[in-house]
PDB file of C-alpha atoms in Angstrom:
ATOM      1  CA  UNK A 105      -9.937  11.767  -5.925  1.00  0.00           C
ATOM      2  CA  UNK A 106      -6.202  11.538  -5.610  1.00  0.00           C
ATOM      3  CA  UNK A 107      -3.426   8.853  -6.157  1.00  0.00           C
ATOM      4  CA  UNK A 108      -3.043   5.024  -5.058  1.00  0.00           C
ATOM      5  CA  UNK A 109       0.384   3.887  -4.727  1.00  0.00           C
ATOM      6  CA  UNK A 110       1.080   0.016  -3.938  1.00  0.00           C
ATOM      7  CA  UNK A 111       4.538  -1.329  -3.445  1.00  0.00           C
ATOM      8  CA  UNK A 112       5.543  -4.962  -3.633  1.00  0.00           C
ATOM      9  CA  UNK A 113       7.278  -4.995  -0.147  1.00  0.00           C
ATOM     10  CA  UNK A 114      11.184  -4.322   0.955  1.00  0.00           C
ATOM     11  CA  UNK A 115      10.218  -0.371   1.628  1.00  0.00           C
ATOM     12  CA  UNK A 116      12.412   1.989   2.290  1.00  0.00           C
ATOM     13  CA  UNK A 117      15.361   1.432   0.412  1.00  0.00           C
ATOM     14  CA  UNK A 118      17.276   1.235  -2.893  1.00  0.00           C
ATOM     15  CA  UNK A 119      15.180   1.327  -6.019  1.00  0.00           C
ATOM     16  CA  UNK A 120      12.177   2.446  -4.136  1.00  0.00           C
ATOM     17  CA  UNK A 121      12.969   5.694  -4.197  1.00  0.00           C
ATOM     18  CA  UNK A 122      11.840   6.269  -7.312  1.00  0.00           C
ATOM     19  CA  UNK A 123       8.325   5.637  -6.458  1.00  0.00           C
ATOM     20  CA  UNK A 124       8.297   7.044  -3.105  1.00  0.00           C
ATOM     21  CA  UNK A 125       9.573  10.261  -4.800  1.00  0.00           C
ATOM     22  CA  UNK A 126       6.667  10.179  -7.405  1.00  0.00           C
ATOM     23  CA  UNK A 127       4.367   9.970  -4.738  1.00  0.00           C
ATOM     24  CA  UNK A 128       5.900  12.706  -2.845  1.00  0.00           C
ATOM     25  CA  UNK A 129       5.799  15.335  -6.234  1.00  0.00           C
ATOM     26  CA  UNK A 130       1.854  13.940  -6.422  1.00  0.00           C
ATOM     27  CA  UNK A 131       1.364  14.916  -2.625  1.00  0.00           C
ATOM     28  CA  UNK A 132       2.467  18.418  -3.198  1.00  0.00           C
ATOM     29  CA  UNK A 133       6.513  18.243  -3.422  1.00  0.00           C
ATOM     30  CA  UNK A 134       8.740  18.586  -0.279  1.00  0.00           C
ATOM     31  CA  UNK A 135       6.371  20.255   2.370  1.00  0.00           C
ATOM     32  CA  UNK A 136       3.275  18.143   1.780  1.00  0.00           C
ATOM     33  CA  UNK A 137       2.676  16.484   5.036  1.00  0.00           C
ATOM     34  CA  UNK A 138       3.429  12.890   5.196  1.00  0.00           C
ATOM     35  CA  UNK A 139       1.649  10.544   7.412  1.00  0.00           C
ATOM     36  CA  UNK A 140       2.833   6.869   7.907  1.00  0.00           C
ATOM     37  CA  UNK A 141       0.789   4.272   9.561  1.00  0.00           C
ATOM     38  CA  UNK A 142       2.531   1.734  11.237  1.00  0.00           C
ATOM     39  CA  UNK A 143      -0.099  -0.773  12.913  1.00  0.00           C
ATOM     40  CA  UNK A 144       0.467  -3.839  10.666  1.00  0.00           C
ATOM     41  CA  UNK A 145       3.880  -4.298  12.757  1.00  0.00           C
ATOM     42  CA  UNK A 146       2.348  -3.801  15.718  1.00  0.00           C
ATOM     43  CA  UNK A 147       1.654  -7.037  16.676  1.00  0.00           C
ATOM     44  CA  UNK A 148       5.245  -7.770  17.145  1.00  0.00           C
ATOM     45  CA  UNK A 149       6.159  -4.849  18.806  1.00  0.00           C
ATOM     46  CA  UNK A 150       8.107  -3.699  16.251  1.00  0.00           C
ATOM     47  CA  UNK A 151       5.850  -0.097  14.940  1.00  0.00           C
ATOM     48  CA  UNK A 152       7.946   2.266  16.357  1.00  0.00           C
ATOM     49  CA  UNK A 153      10.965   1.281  14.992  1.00  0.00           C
ATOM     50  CA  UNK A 154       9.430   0.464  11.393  1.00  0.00           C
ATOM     51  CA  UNK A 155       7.819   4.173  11.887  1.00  0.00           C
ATOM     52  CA  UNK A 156      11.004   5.747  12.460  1.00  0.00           C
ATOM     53  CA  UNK A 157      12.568   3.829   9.747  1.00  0.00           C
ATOM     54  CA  UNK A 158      10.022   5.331   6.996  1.00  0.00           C
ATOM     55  CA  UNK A 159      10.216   8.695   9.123  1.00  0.00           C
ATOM     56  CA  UNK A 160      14.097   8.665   8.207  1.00  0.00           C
ATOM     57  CA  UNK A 161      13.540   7.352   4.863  1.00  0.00           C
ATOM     58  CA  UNK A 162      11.237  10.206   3.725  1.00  0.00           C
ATOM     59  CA  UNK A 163      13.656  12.424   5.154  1.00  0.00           C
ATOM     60  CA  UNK A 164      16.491  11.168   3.200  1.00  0.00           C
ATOM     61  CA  UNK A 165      14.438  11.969  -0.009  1.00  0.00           C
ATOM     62  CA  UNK A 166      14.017  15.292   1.031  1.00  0.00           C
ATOM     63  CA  UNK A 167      10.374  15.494   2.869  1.00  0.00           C
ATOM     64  CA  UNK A 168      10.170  17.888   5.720  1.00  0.00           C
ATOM     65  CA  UNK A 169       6.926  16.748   7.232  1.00  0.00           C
ATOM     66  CA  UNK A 170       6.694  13.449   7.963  1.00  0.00           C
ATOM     67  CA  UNK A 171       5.156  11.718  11.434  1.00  0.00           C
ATOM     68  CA  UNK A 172       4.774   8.408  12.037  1.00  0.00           C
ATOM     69  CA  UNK A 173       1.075   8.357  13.815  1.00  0.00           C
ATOM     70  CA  UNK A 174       0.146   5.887  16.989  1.00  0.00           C
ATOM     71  CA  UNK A 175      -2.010   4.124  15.378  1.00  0.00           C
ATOM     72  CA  UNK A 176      -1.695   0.524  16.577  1.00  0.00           C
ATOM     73  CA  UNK A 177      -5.061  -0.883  17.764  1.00  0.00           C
ATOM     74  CA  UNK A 178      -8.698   0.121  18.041  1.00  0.00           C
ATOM     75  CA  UNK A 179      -8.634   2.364  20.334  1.00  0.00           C
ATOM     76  CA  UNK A 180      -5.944   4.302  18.631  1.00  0.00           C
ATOM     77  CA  UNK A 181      -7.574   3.935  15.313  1.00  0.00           C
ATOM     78  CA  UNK A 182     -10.614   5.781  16.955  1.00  0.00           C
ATOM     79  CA  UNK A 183      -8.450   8.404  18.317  1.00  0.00           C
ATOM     80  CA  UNK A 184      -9.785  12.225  17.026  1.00  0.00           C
ATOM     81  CA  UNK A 185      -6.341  13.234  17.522  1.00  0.00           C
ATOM     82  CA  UNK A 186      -4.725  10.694  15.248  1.00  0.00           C
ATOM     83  CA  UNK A 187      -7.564  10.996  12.559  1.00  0.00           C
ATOM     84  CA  UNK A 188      -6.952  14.937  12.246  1.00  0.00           C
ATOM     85  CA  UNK A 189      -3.620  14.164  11.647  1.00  0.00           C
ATOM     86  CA  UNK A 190      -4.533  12.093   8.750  1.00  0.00           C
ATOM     87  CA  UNK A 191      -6.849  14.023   7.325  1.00  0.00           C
ATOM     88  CA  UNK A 192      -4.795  16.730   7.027  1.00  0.00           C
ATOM     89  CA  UNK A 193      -2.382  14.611   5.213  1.00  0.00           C
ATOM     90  CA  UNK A 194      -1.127  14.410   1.311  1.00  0.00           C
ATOM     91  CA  UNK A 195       0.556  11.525   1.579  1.00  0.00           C
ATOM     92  CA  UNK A 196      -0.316   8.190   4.070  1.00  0.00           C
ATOM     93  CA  UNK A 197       1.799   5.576   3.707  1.00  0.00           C
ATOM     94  CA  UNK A 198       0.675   1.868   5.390  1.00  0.00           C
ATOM     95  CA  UNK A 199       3.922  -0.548   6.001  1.00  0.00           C
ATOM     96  CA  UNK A 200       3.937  -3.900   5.804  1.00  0.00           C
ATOM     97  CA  UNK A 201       3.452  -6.837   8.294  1.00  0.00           C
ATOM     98  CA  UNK A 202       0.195  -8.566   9.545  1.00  0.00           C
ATOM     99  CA  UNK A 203      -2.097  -8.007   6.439  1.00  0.00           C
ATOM    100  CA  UNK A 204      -5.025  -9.547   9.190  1.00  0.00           C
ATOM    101  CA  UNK A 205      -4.397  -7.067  11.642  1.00  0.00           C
ATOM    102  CA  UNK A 206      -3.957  -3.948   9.540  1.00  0.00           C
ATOM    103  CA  UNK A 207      -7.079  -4.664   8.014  1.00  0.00           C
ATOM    104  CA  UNK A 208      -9.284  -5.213  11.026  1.00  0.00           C
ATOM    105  CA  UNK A 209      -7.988  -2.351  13.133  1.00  0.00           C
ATOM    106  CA  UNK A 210      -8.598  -0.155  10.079  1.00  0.00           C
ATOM    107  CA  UNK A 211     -12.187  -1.263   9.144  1.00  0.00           C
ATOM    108  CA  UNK A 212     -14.770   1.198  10.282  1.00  0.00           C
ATOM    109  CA  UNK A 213     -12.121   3.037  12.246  1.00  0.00           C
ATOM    110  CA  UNK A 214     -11.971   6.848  12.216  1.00  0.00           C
ATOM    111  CA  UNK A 215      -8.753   6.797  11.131  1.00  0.00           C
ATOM    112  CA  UNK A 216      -9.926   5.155   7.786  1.00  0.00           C
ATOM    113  CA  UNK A 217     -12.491   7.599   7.110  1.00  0.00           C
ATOM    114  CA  UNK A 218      -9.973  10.274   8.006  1.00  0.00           C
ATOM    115  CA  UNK A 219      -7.616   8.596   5.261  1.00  0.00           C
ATOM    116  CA  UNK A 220     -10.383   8.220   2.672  1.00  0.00           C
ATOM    117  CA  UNK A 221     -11.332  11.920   3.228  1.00  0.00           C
ATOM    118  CA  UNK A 222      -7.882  12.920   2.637  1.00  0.00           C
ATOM    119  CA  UNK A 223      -8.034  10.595  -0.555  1.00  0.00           C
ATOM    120  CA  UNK A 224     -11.204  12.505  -2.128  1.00  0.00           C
ATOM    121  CA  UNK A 225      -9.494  15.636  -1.323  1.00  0.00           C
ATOM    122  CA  UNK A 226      -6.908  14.600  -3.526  1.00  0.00           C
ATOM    123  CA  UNK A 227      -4.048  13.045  -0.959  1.00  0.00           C
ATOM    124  CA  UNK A 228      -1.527  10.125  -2.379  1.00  0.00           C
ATOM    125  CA  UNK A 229      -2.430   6.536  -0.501  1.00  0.00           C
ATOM    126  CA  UNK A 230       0.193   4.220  -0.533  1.00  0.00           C
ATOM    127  CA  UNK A 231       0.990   0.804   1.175  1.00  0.00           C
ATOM    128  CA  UNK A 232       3.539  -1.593   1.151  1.00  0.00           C
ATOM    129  CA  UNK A 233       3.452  -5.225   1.403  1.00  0.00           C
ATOM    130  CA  UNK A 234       0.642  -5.434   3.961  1.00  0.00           C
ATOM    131  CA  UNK A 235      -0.393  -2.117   3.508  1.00  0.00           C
ATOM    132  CA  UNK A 236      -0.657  -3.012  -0.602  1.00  0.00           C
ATOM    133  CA  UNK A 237      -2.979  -6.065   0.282  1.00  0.00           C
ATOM    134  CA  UNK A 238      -5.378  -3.814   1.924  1.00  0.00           C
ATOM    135  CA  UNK A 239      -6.506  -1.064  -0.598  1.00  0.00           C
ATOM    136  CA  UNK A 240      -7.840  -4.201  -2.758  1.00  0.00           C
ATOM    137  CA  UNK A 241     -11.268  -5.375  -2.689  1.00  0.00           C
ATOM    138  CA  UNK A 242      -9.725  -8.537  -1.144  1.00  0.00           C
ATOM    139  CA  UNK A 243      -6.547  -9.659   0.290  1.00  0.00           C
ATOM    140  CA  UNK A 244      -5.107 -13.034   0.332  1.00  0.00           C
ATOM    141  CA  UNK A 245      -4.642 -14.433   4.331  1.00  0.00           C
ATOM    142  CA  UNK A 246      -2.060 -16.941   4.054  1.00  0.00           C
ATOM    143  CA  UNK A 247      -2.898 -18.035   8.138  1.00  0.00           C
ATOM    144  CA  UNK A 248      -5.934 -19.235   6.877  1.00  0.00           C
ATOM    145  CA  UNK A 249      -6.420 -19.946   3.462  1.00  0.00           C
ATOM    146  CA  UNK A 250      -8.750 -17.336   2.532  1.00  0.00           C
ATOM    147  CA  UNK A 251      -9.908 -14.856   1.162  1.00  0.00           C
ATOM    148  CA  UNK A 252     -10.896 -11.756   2.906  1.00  0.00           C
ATOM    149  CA  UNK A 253     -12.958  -8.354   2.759  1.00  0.00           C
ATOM    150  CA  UNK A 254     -10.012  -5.479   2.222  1.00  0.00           C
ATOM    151  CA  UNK A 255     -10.418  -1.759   2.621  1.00  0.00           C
ATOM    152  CA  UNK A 256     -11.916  -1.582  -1.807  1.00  0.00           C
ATOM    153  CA  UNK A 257      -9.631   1.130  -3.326  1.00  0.00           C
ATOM    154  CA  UNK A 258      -9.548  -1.418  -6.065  1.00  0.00           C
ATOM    155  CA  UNK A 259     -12.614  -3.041  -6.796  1.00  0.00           C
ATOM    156  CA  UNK A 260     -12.618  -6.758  -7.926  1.00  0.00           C
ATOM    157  CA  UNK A 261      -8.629  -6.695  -7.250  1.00  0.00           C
ATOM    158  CA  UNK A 262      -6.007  -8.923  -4.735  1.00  0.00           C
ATOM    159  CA  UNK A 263      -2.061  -8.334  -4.773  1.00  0.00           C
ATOM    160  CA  UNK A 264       0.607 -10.485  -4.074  1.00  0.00           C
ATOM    161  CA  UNK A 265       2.950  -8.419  -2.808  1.00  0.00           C
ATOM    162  CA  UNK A 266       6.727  -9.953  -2.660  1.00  0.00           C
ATOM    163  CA  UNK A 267       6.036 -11.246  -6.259  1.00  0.00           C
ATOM    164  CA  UNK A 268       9.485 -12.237  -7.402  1.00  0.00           C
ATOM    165  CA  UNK A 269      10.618 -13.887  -3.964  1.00  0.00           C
ATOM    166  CA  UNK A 270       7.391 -15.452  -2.367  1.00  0.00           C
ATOM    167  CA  UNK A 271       4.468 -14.277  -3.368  1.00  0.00           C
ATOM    168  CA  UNK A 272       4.239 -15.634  -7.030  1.00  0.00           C
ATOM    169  CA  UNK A 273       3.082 -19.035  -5.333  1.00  0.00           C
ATOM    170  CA  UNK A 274       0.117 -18.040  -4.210  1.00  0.00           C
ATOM    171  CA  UNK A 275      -1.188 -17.243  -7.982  1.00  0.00           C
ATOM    172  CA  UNK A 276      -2.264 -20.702  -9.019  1.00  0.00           C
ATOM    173  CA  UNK A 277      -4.453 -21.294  -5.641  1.00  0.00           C
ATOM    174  CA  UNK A 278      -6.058 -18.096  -5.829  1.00  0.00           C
ATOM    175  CA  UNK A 279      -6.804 -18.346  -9.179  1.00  0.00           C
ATOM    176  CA  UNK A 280      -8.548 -21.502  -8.465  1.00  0.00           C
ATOM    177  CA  UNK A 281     -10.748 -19.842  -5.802  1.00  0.00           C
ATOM    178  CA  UNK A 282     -11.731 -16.515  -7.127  1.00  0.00           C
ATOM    179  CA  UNK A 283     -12.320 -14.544 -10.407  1.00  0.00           C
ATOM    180  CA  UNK A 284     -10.293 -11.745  -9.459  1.00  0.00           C
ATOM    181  CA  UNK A 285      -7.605  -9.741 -10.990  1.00  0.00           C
ATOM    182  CA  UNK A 286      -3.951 -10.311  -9.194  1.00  0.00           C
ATOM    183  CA  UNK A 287      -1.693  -8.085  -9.099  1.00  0.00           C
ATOM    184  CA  UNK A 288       1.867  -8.965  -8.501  1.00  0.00           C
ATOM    185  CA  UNK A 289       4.186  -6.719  -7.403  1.00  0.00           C
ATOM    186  CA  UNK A 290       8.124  -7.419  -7.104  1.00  0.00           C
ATOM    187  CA  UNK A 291      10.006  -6.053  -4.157  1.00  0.00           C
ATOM    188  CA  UNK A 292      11.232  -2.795  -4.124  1.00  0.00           C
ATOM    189  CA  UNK A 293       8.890  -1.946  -6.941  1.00  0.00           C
ATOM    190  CA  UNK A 294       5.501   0.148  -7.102  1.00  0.00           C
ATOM    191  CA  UNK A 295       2.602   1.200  -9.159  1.00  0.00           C
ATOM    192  CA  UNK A 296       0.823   4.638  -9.198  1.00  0.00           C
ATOM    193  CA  UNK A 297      -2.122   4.804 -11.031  1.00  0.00           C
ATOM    194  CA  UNK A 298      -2.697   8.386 -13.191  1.00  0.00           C
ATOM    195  CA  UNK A 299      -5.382   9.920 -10.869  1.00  0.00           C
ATOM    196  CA  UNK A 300      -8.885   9.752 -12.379  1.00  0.00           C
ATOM    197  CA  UNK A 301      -7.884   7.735 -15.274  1.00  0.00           C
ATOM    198  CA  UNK A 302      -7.391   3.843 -15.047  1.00  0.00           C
ATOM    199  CA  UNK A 303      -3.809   3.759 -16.216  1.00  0.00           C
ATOM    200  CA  UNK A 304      -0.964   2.712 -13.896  1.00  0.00           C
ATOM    201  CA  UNK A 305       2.775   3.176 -14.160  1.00  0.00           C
ATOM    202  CA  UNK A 306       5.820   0.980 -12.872  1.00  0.00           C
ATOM    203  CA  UNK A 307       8.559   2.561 -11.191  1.00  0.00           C
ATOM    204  CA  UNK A 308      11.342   0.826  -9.045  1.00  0.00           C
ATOM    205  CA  UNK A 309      13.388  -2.439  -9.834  1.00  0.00           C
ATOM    206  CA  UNK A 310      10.713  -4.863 -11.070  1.00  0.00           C
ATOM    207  CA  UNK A 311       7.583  -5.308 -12.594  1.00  0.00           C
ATOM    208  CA  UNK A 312       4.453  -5.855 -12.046  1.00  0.00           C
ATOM    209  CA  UNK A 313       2.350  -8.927 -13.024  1.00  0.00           C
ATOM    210  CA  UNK A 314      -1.026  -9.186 -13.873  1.00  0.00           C
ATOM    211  CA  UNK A 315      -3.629 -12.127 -13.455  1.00  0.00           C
ATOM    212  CA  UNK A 316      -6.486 -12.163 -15.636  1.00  0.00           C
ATOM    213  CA  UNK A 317      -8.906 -14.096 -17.253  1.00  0.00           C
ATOM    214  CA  UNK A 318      -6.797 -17.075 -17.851  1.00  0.00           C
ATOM    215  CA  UNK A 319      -3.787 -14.642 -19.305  1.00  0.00           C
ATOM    216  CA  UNK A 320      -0.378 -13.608 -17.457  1.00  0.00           C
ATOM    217  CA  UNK A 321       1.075  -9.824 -18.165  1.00  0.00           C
ATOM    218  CA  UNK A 322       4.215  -8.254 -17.195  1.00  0.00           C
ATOM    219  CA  UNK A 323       4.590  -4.836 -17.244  1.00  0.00           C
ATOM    220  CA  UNK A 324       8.489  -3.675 -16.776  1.00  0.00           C
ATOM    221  CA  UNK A 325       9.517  -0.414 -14.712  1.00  0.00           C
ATOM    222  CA  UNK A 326       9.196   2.288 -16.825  1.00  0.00           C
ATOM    223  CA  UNK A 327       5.873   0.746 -18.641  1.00  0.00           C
ATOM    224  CA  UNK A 328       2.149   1.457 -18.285  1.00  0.00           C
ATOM    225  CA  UNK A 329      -0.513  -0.029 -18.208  1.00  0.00           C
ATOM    226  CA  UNK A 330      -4.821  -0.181 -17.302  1.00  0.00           C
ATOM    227  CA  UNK A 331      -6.404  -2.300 -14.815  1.00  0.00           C
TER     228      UNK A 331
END
């Protein structure tokens, strides 16, 4: 298998670098290919522009391979074309958005099982915001209360991305609802876990918070911990 990388939200920029370059050293160094997936703001028109912006971003920290694939609906997600491109990839990298629409497009999508082959052949996945909320067992969808099937890179898992702005109120309904661990992230923060093992580190400007059987643990930047 290789790395997960999930980022509290407010990507490309500032303290995230720190992360983003962790993830980059993981993926191979400088000429790992880099593929970002941009469909979560799709619905608003806005992909290509948030694509470029992480295209630019990577760039700034020194990558020389990055793309910013097409992938933007169904059809898309089915495309052979776009899935090779994944699969070749050491580092894919979801943005944030619609958590609702990420996560349907991707389900059952060739471009999923092109990401989760690139995964077992030791790849870095990461996601943002949206793209965090996915690669849990379950995501939180604030439209409608509920919550929902995600894409299970971490079983028995939900973040709340956006921790220290927003996202820390939605702790005490969802731990009314569910058993699950949360996982709260702070903007312009991430955790990558250690490969195989179960231990996770905090890089960035925050922390990250953890939900879990009735106790509440912060873990600093700089600090590990397991999950």
């Amino acid at each position: 298998m290789g790395y997960l990388l999930l980022e509290g939200g407010a990507e490309f920029g500032g303290r995230m670098r720190e992360p983003d370059l962790k993830a980059i050293e993981l993926a191979g160094r400088f000429d790992a290919p880099i593929r970002i997936i941009p469909t979560a703001a799709a619905p608003d028109n806005n992909h290509q522009r948030a694509g470029n912006n992480g295209v630019r971003w990577f760039q700034s920290l020194g990558a020389k391979d990055v793309v910013s694939v097409p992938l933007i609906d169904k059809p898309s997600a089915n495309d052979e074309k776009i899935a090779e491109s994944l699969r070749s990839a050491r580092l894919i990298y979801m943005l944030g958005g619609f958590t609702g629409y990420l996560a349907e497009t991707l389900q059952g999508s060739a471009a999923w099982d092109a990401v989760m082959g690139a995964y077992q052949a030791g790849a870095v996945v990461a996601g943002s915001s949206a793209g965090a909320m996915v690669m849990c067992e379950f995501y939180y969808d604030l439209n409608h209360g509920q919550v929902v099937s995600g894409q299970n890179l971490l079983p028995n898992s939900l973040v709340l991305p956006h921790h220290n702005t927003f996202g820390k109120s939605w702790a005490g309904r969802l731990l009314e609802i569910s058993h699950l661990t949360l996982i709260g992230i702070d903007e312009q923060t991430g955790m990558i876990d250690h490969g195989s093992s179960k231990t996770w580190s905090v890089l960035g400007r925050g922390a990250a918070t953890l939900y879990h059987n009735a106790q509440i643990e912060v873990y600093q930047t700089g600090t590990s911990f397991s999950l």
